[in-house]
């Protein structure tokens, strides 16, 4: 039996090799069109339905994620604003000062961030010392959770109705109770001693406005957003203050963090996506669950319509294919012959990659020969292309190395290896902007070698260059990795000291001066003693840019030179230029 099948197969192959493409296409298209087109149409319809449904789910998930992210970023921003306000330097004297002055500062803060319905400061006993609008001032909040937690760390409380403030706030137009989110944090003096708790109540209405904004910009016009607590209670949205999810359903949502599912709600099939808040930066988050829901009949309408349309197109295509099979076979034969001739022409001009010999028709046999010839040339061209790509890659790597070297040379002083003036000023401008924004200290040193001209005249310029390199080495070893040193030209150096107070800056400047004084420079058999004069200036809020700080340090250097050299002089800010030797 096997031999019979093999004999029949061989006979069929022999017949195929003697049939033209036109004949084979006419016979095959008629038989295969219905099966192929029908299968493709059904598969395309299924894929289209699934892809469209996936796009809808992805869109809903994106909406839920967007709303959740905005909730977390809003809470993180309010928490950071409270912390920054508590740490403000001017507030350090107000926490234990006059209550009316403190209340005024709290009200100024509230006017800046109107989402806070109430802000107050309570002492260690829980008594409200000062608050916005005087609400609860003099009252005890010692039993409130936000106060207890705020004594130990930054605490954020979940949504709750007003308790102590309910009778003090203006009645809402819809008679709904006020609901707040609490933010509390410990307040300490400059020595770290705990003074009390700063608490703020965020009006929950901001969340409603946020959800409305997201719904207004959402492409899914029929989608509905809700916010749920980690316990599954609806905080905002339809069926508010009811438990929507519990048990395994809630656990699955909290574990997955984001995703989508179908559910039945009020007898209607819903497509729902969810996202659990992950917090933002220092804000740890309250695991609020944001859901975006849309009726399945609306969400999947486009998917169903798309699948139906594809099936209709497939049926029409099959009918057209049957009627055009003969015409198509005639049209295909001519281009195939032309393609075979062209491929043969191209193949003879250029090869190692091989194509197996093919059979099935006269035209296919001819095309197989032509493509084999063409591929031999293509293989050779591919080898040459790979060689050219390898050379180009090597050249690109060399160019990158050269660029890095040139950049290093452009930013570095050739003699000392320190930064040059251009690169130093770019770094210093960033440091001044940082100090001004975050209220951090910064200092600048101007260092000049004493009697440098005498060293050059006495021992020669080579000795002078050695002295410059020696001073640069001592300066580099004396400063921290966060500090920057540069040679401004000749025997003059400038040092940028970040995050430093006046006392430490003076000590560091004098240590550099002493280290240079105790060191020696050898030039042949000659020992050269060096001293330097140092001008010191600290960054002041009145400075316009780093040039003002450098200029003041240069004035200090001038005073140090004029008052005896080998000394450090601190030039304070101010028009009086009151000098104080360090």
XYZ file of C-alpha atoms in Angstrom:
582
model
C 0.000 0.000 0.000
C 2.821 2.401 0.873
C 4.492 1.701 -2.416
C 1.232 2.447 -4.221
C 0.895 5.831 -2.508
C 4.495 6.642 -3.340
C 3.905 5.722 -6.985
C 0.773 7.907 -7.155
C 2.632 10.801 -5.510
C 5.490 10.577 -7.932
C 3.021 10.493 -10.842
C 1.290 13.627 -9.531
C 4.605 15.431 -9.149
C 5.521 14.506 -12.701
C 2.209 15.889 -13.928
C 2.656 19.121 -11.907
C 6.056 19.739 -13.480
C 4.415 19.755 -16.905
C 1.444 21.967 -15.995
C 1.587 25.723 -16.392
C 0.946 28.086 -13.468
C -2.189 29.322 -15.193
C -3.689 25.827 -15.193
C -2.738 25.071 -11.598
C -4.044 28.395 -10.260
C -7.370 27.997 -12.054
C -7.888 24.572 -10.503
C -6.570 25.350 -7.021
C -8.142 28.784 -6.384
C -11.640 27.525 -7.064
C -11.279 24.701 -4.525
C -9.369 26.618 -1.857
C -10.984 30.049 -1.931
C -13.983 29.160 0.195
C -11.937 27.240 2.775
C -9.092 29.769 3.025
C -11.141 32.943 2.934
C -13.691 31.482 5.347
C -10.984 30.392 7.782
C -9.164 33.723 7.541
C -12.373 35.697 7.988
C -13.398 33.694 11.034
C -9.926 33.954 12.549
C -9.670 37.678 11.798
C -13.095 38.263 13.314
C -12.094 36.438 16.496
C -8.766 38.271 16.713
C -10.437 41.611 16.039
C -12.988 40.945 18.775
C -10.306 39.992 21.274
C -8.008 42.874 20.353
C -10.788 45.431 20.492
C -11.902 44.082 23.871
C -8.285 44.189 25.071
C -7.976 47.800 23.896
C -11.108 48.757 25.811
C -9.785 46.997 28.923
C -6.405 48.690 28.473
C -8.086 52.074 28.071
C -10.131 51.574 31.232
C -7.015 50.359 33.067
C -5.139 53.446 31.889
C -7.940 55.672 33.154
C -7.913 53.956 36.568
C -4.107 54.148 36.722
C -4.158 57.830 35.743
C -6.686 58.695 38.436
C -4.824 56.604 41.045
C -1.512 58.238 40.164
C -3.003 61.709 40.423
C -4.498 60.854 43.824
C -1.118 59.656 45.117
C 0.774 62.618 43.655
C -1.742 65.036 45.173
C -1.402 63.460 48.620
C 2.386 63.316 48.290
C 2.483 67.007 47.395
C 0.314 67.996 50.372
C 2.382 65.838 52.724
C 5.607 67.396 51.418
C 4.168 70.905 51.737
C 3.258 70.254 55.385
C 6.753 68.925 56.086
C 8.477 71.835 54.359
C 6.275 74.292 56.244
C 7.155 72.677 59.585
C 10.872 72.782 58.747
C 10.932 76.437 57.622
C 13.597 78.386 59.513
C 11.282 81.333 60.318
C 8.798 78.916 61.927
C 11.325 77.680 64.500
C 10.704 80.747 66.653
C 6.913 80.645 66.221
C 6.088 77.164 67.476
C 6.672 78.262 71.084
C 5.975 81.946 70.507
C 2.881 84.100 70.354
C -0.223 82.058 69.464
C -1.757 84.840 67.370
C 1.392 85.154 65.253
C 1.504 81.385 64.784
C -2.169 81.348 63.819
C -1.523 84.058 61.222
C 1.253 81.943 59.680
C -1.018 78.890 59.607
C -3.768 80.892 57.886
C -1.263 82.185 55.321
C -0.317 78.585 54.603
C -3.996 77.622 54.298
C -4.649 80.427 51.830
C -1.791 79.135 49.688
C -3.119 75.563 49.737
C -6.886 75.937 49.893
C -7.534 72.172 49.945
C -6.804 72.237 53.687
C -10.073 72.846 55.545
C -8.240 73.144 58.864
C -4.602 73.386 59.996
C -3.572 73.470 63.640
C -0.603 73.032 65.976
C -1.077 71.075 69.210
C 1.445 70.927 72.050
C 2.713 67.718 73.604
C -0.380 67.488 75.817
C -2.708 67.574 72.831
C -3.985 71.121 73.405
C -4.459 73.120 70.197
C -2.168 76.163 70.575
C -3.119 77.829 67.294
C -5.296 76.942 64.314
C -6.801 78.427 61.189
C -9.894 80.441 61.933
C -9.301 79.788 65.634
C -11.314 76.551 65.275
C -10.593 74.130 68.174
C -8.022 76.591 69.530
C -7.602 75.820 73.219
C -9.356 72.453 72.790
C -7.772 69.053 73.381
C -7.153 66.681 70.471
C -5.116 64.237 72.552
C -7.569 61.408 71.839
C -7.551 61.898 68.068
C -5.614 59.230 66.089
C -3.838 61.810 63.946
C -2.353 63.457 67.040
C -1.176 60.197 68.572
C 0.442 59.026 65.349
C 1.851 62.482 64.560
C 3.883 62.467 67.787
C 6.036 59.666 66.353
C 6.182 60.115 62.579
C 4.549 61.608 59.506
C 1.061 60.083 59.514
C -1.723 60.102 56.926
C -5.205 59.037 57.995
C -7.858 57.548 55.732
C -11.105 59.325 54.806
C -13.395 59.976 57.776
C -16.226 62.303 58.758
C -15.515 65.400 60.833
C -15.883 64.783 64.572
C -14.722 67.817 66.542
C -15.135 70.225 63.614
C -18.613 69.146 62.518
C -20.392 71.677 64.703
C -17.939 74.499 63.909
C -17.944 74.390 60.106
C -20.604 75.956 57.883
C -23.428 73.586 56.933
C -22.981 72.285 53.370
C -25.634 73.030 50.747
C -26.387 69.335 50.165
C -26.433 68.641 53.950
C -23.749 65.990 53.511
C -21.219 65.758 56.357
C -17.689 67.002 55.885
C -15.157 64.263 55.252
C -11.444 64.727 55.672
C -8.088 63.083 55.060
C -5.673 63.812 57.911
C -1.976 64.659 57.574
C 0.038 65.035 60.783
C 3.737 65.220 61.564
C 5.951 65.890 64.591
C 7.365 69.404 65.041
C 10.842 69.722 66.501
C 13.097 72.651 67.364
C 16.563 73.156 65.878
C 18.037 70.853 68.545
C 15.644 68.028 67.635
C 13.432 68.393 70.701
C 9.797 67.428 70.099
C 7.501 70.460 70.489
C 4.143 69.110 69.348
C 2.186 68.020 66.281
C 1.223 69.960 63.152
C -2.043 68.587 61.789
C -4.035 69.352 58.660
C -7.483 68.199 57.481
C -7.799 67.919 53.686
C -11.350 68.467 52.450
C -12.333 65.261 50.585
C -14.056 67.404 47.923
C -10.722 67.706 46.116
C -10.906 63.989 45.246
C -14.347 64.465 43.703
C -13.022 67.301 41.536
C -10.039 65.194 40.512
C -12.274 62.299 39.447
C -14.503 64.665 37.466
C -11.443 66.044 35.652
C -10.282 62.535 34.699
C -13.768 61.526 33.525
C -14.021 64.719 31.464
C -10.765 63.976 29.624
C -11.390 60.219 29.258
C -12.071 58.885 25.767
C -14.552 56.382 27.224
C -17.461 58.746 27.683
C -19.607 56.103 29.425
C -16.963 55.009 31.950
C -17.555 55.655 35.656
C -14.753 56.155 38.172
C -14.923 55.197 41.853
C -12.519 55.368 44.778
C -12.616 52.567 47.350
C -10.789 52.151 50.621
C -8.488 49.189 51.171
C -11.413 47.615 53.025
C -13.566 47.661 49.882
C -15.859 50.557 50.935
C -16.833 53.070 48.251
C -15.396 56.447 49.284
C -16.409 58.244 46.106
C -18.666 57.191 43.251
C -21.911 55.219 42.812
C -23.194 53.381 45.921
C -21.038 55.557 48.175
C -20.319 54.276 51.708
C -21.246 50.701 50.797
C -18.962 47.664 50.679
C -18.458 46.762 47.016
C -15.758 44.070 47.365
C -14.822 41.832 50.238
C -13.292 38.466 51.011
C -11.357 36.742 48.237
C -12.425 39.324 45.650
C -10.907 42.163 47.676
C -7.785 40.139 48.496
C -7.291 39.367 44.815
C -7.548 43.057 43.892
C -5.073 44.126 46.598
C -2.602 41.395 45.636
C -2.786 42.039 41.886
C -2.565 45.853 42.353
C -3.961 46.433 38.840
C -5.968 44.557 36.225
C -9.482 44.153 34.835
C -12.436 41.773 35.112
C -16.118 41.444 34.256
C -18.762 41.666 36.935
C -22.524 41.909 37.282
C -23.749 45.038 39.007
C -27.434 45.863 39.408
C -28.259 43.142 36.882
C -25.966 44.607 34.247
C -22.736 43.139 32.873
C -19.862 45.570 33.544
C -16.291 45.700 32.320
C -14.204 46.987 35.241
C -10.512 47.919 35.492
C -8.806 48.691 38.785
C -5.558 50.156 40.108
C -4.371 50.147 43.721
C -2.390 53.236 44.724
C 1.286 52.609 45.412
C 2.090 55.955 47.013
C 4.498 58.521 45.603
C 7.984 59.356 46.874
C 7.818 59.816 50.679
C 4.046 59.299 50.716
C 3.452 55.619 51.485
C -0.137 55.583 50.235
C -3.400 54.357 51.764
C -4.020 51.522 49.260
C -6.978 53.345 47.760
C -8.553 51.302 44.963
C -9.570 53.279 41.866
C -11.991 51.495 39.521
C -13.098 52.464 36.021
C -16.274 50.677 34.866
C -18.238 50.619 31.650
C -21.291 48.565 30.617
C -20.139 45.528 28.633
C -22.806 46.201 26.001
C -21.248 49.611 25.364
C -17.608 48.617 25.783
C -17.777 45.596 23.460
C -20.171 47.020 20.899
C -17.316 48.079 18.642
C -15.674 44.636 18.977
C -18.892 42.818 17.974
C -19.511 45.167 15.052
C -15.931 44.740 13.862
C -16.201 40.925 13.965
C -19.496 40.959 12.053
C -18.091 43.294 9.421
C -15.041 41.074 8.897
C -17.224 37.977 8.453
C -19.367 39.788 5.874
C -16.291 40.951 4.000
C -14.921 37.382 4.080
C -18.112 35.953 2.585
C -18.158 38.559 -0.157
C -14.491 37.949 -0.882
C -15.039 34.202 -1.241
C -17.808 34.754 -3.804
C -15.709 37.205 -5.761
C -12.715 34.827 -5.641
C -14.774 32.021 -7.179
C -15.914 34.155 -10.080
C -12.480 35.650 -10.738
C -10.402 32.465 -10.387
C -10.026 31.942 -14.133
C -9.256 35.614 -14.822
C -6.707 35.709 -12.003
C -4.901 32.623 -13.289
C -4.459 34.238 -16.669
C -3.267 37.490 -15.161
C -0.748 35.817 -12.852
C 1.036 33.740 -15.472
C 2.345 36.719 -17.419
C 3.895 38.588 -14.428
C 5.451 35.367 -13.136
C 7.245 34.800 -16.398
C 8.468 38.405 -16.409
C 9.559 38.085 -12.758
C 11.479 34.901 -13.561
C 13.349 36.562 -16.403
C 14.232 39.620 -14.252
C 15.374 37.547 -11.299
C 17.573 35.504 -13.648
C 19.141 38.689 -15.045
C 19.870 40.065 -11.558
C 21.171 36.708 -10.349
C 23.772 36.462 -13.106
C 25.308 39.789 -12.093
C 26.022 38.763 -8.471
C 26.222 34.641 -4.643
C 26.998 31.943 -1.559
C 23.538 31.490 0.069
C 21.617 28.758 -1.743
C 17.952 28.107 -2.390
C 16.805 24.458 -2.694
C 15.631 23.332 -6.094
C 11.877 23.690 -6.409
C 9.352 21.930 -8.650
C 5.622 21.996 -9.309
C 5.327 23.732 -12.645
C 7.418 24.814 -15.580
C 7.468 28.414 -14.350
C 8.398 27.418 -10.765
C 11.302 25.300 -12.002
C 12.595 28.231 -14.018
C 12.105 30.635 -11.087
C 13.969 28.266 -8.774
C 17.019 28.315 -11.054
C 16.925 32.111 -11.335
C 16.615 32.654 -7.578
C 19.498 30.282 -6.857
C 21.707 32.347 -9.120
C 20.471 35.576 -7.521
C 21.067 34.337 -3.979
C 24.668 33.421 -4.745
C 25.298 37.093 -5.496
C 23.280 38.297 -2.518
C 25.340 36.119 -0.182
C 28.549 37.687 -1.429
C 27.082 41.159 -1.013
C 25.974 40.351 2.540
C 29.507 39.308 3.473
C 30.892 42.566 2.170
C 28.146 44.497 3.976
C 28.995 42.796 7.284
C 32.662 43.704 6.808
C 31.715 47.322 6.110
C 29.420 47.426 9.162
C 32.221 46.041 11.360
C 34.616 48.725 10.134
C 31.989 51.411 10.685
C 31.365 50.149 14.226
C 35.082 50.241 15.018
C 35.340 53.780 13.648
C 32.333 54.889 15.710
C 33.851 53.465 18.922
C 37.147 55.220 18.212
C 35.307 58.483 17.545
C 33.445 58.158 20.850
C 36.712 57.618 22.731
C 38.254 60.640 21.010
C 35.238 62.784 21.896
C 35.483 61.771 25.581
C 39.180 62.669 25.619
C 38.522 66.031 23.968
C 35.722 66.792 26.420
C 38.023 65.975 29.358
C 40.745 68.226 27.933
C 38.222 71.038 27.413
C 37.119 70.934 31.090
C 40.545 70.411 32.734
C 43.550 72.607 33.425
C 46.448 71.027 31.552
C 49.087 71.679 34.224
C 47.302 70.711 37.465
C 44.501 68.405 36.378
C 42.023 70.634 38.211
C 38.919 72.109 36.598
C 39.451 75.145 34.405
C 37.555 78.415 34.761
C 34.815 77.550 32.243
C 33.900 74.155 33.680
C 34.144 75.467 37.265
C 31.757 78.361 36.666
C 29.162 76.000 35.156
C 29.286 73.778 38.267
C 29.333 76.789 40.600
C 26.216 78.303 38.992
C 24.332 75.043 39.657
C 25.583 75.038 43.261
C 24.354 78.612 43.832
C 20.931 77.748 42.400
C 20.749 74.697 44.694
C 21.794 76.730 47.760
C 19.288 79.455 47.030
C 16.410 77.038 46.421
C 16.965 74.738 49.392
C 18.439 77.304 51.825
C 21.788 75.511 52.051
C 25.145 77.042 52.943
C 27.976 77.380 50.466
C 31.434 78.987 50.576
C 34.165 79.974 48.122
C 37.933 80.139 48.704
C 40.361 82.222 46.614
C 43.939 80.951 47.080
C 47.024 82.755 45.786
C 50.686 81.728 46.149
C 52.635 84.401 48.015
C 55.649 85.990 46.214
C 55.155 83.729 43.199
C 56.967 86.122 40.878
C 60.003 85.933 43.149
C 59.981 82.109 42.859
C 59.948 82.335 39.076
C 62.662 84.986 39.007
C 64.886 83.143 41.495
C 64.465 79.486 40.557
C 63.024 79.632 37.058
C 59.625 78.941 35.520
C 60.019 75.172 35.850
C 60.228 75.593 39.630
C 57.215 77.887 39.510
C 55.238 75.256 37.581
C 56.248 72.649 40.172
C 55.022 74.938 42.963
C 51.655 75.381 41.216
C 51.246 71.610 40.805
C 52.238 71.036 44.453
C 49.659 73.528 45.736
C 47.006 71.999 43.454
C 47.745 68.534 44.855
C 47.434 69.726 48.492
C 44.161 71.528 47.734
C 42.710 68.440 46.002
C 43.640 66.178 48.932
C 42.231 68.597 51.524
C 38.689 68.996 50.182
C 35.727 66.592 50.075
C 34.552 64.743 46.986
C 31.496 67.023 46.822
C 33.698 70.138 46.743
C 35.269 71.441 43.537
C 38.659 73.082 42.928
C 39.877 74.930 39.852
C 42.852 76.878 38.648
C 41.728 80.298 37.481
C 45.074 81.183 35.932
C 48.675 81.728 36.960
C 49.129 81.009 40.670
C 45.471 81.616 41.566
C 43.067 78.853 42.645
C 39.377 78.852 43.566
C 37.552 76.243 45.696
C 33.784 75.688 45.949
C 32.632 74.254 49.315
C 29.062 72.877 49.366
C 26.887 72.206 52.407
C 29.257 73.927 54.840
C 28.864 76.442 57.664
C 31.106 79.402 58.392
C 33.090 77.799 61.206
C 33.910 74.668 59.207
C 34.790 76.710 56.108
C 37.247 78.822 58.115
C 38.853 75.708 59.640
C 39.201 74.043 56.223
C 40.693 77.162 54.625
C 43.233 77.518 57.404
C 44.070 73.800 57.222
C 44.859 74.159 53.517
C 47.004 77.216 54.237
C 48.877 75.413 57.047
C 49.430 72.279 54.939
C 51.010 74.344 52.165
C 53.149 76.271 54.663
C 54.508 73.051 56.222
C 55.185 71.426 52.831
C 58.291 71.910 50.713
C 58.890 71.910 46.976
C 62.131 70.480 45.661
C 63.681 71.788 42.480
C 66.810 69.816 41.919
C 68.858 70.240 45.098
C 66.988 73.385 46.084
C 64.201 73.363 48.705
C 61.525 76.011 48.138
C 59.217 77.080 50.942
C 55.698 78.108 49.972
C 52.948 80.092 51.643
C 49.553 81.110 50.358
C 46.983 83.759 51.197
C 43.340 82.742 51.304
C 40.186 84.799 50.839
C 36.933 83.271 52.104
C 33.333 84.263 51.337
C 30.025 82.582 52.202
C 26.997 82.612 49.920
C 24.427 85.258 50.851
C 20.799 85.594 49.701
C 21.660 89.036 48.276
C 24.227 87.531 45.874
C 23.027 87.672 42.314
C 25.140 84.771 41.120
C 28.374 82.948 41.829
C 30.425 85.857 40.509
C 29.340 87.923 43.536
C 30.613 85.220 45.908
C 33.902 84.856 44.007
C 34.363 88.630 43.935
C 33.854 88.839 47.703
C 36.327 86.006 48.250
C 38.784 87.860 46.001
C 38.341 90.955 48.179
C 39.140 88.805 51.198
C 42.278 87.562 49.392
C 43.282 91.159 48.748
C 42.925 91.982 52.458
C 44.948 88.882 53.390
C 47.722 89.967 51.023
C 47.728 93.525 52.352
C 47.780 92.497 56.014
C 50.838 90.299 55.913
C 50.188 87.293 53.609
C 50.190 83.624 54.708
C 46.820 84.080 56.333
C 43.086 83.469 55.800
C 40.617 86.307 55.722
C 36.803 85.997 55.826
C 35.057 88.728 53.842
C 31.469 89.037 55.121
C 28.554 90.232 52.993
C 27.259 93.773 53.415
C 28.143 97.259 52.295
C 30.098 97.992 55.496
C 32.677 95.314 54.540
C 33.384 94.685 58.227
C 36.460 92.451 58.283
C 37.048 89.664 60.738
C 40.298 87.682 60.713
C 39.952 83.931 60.945
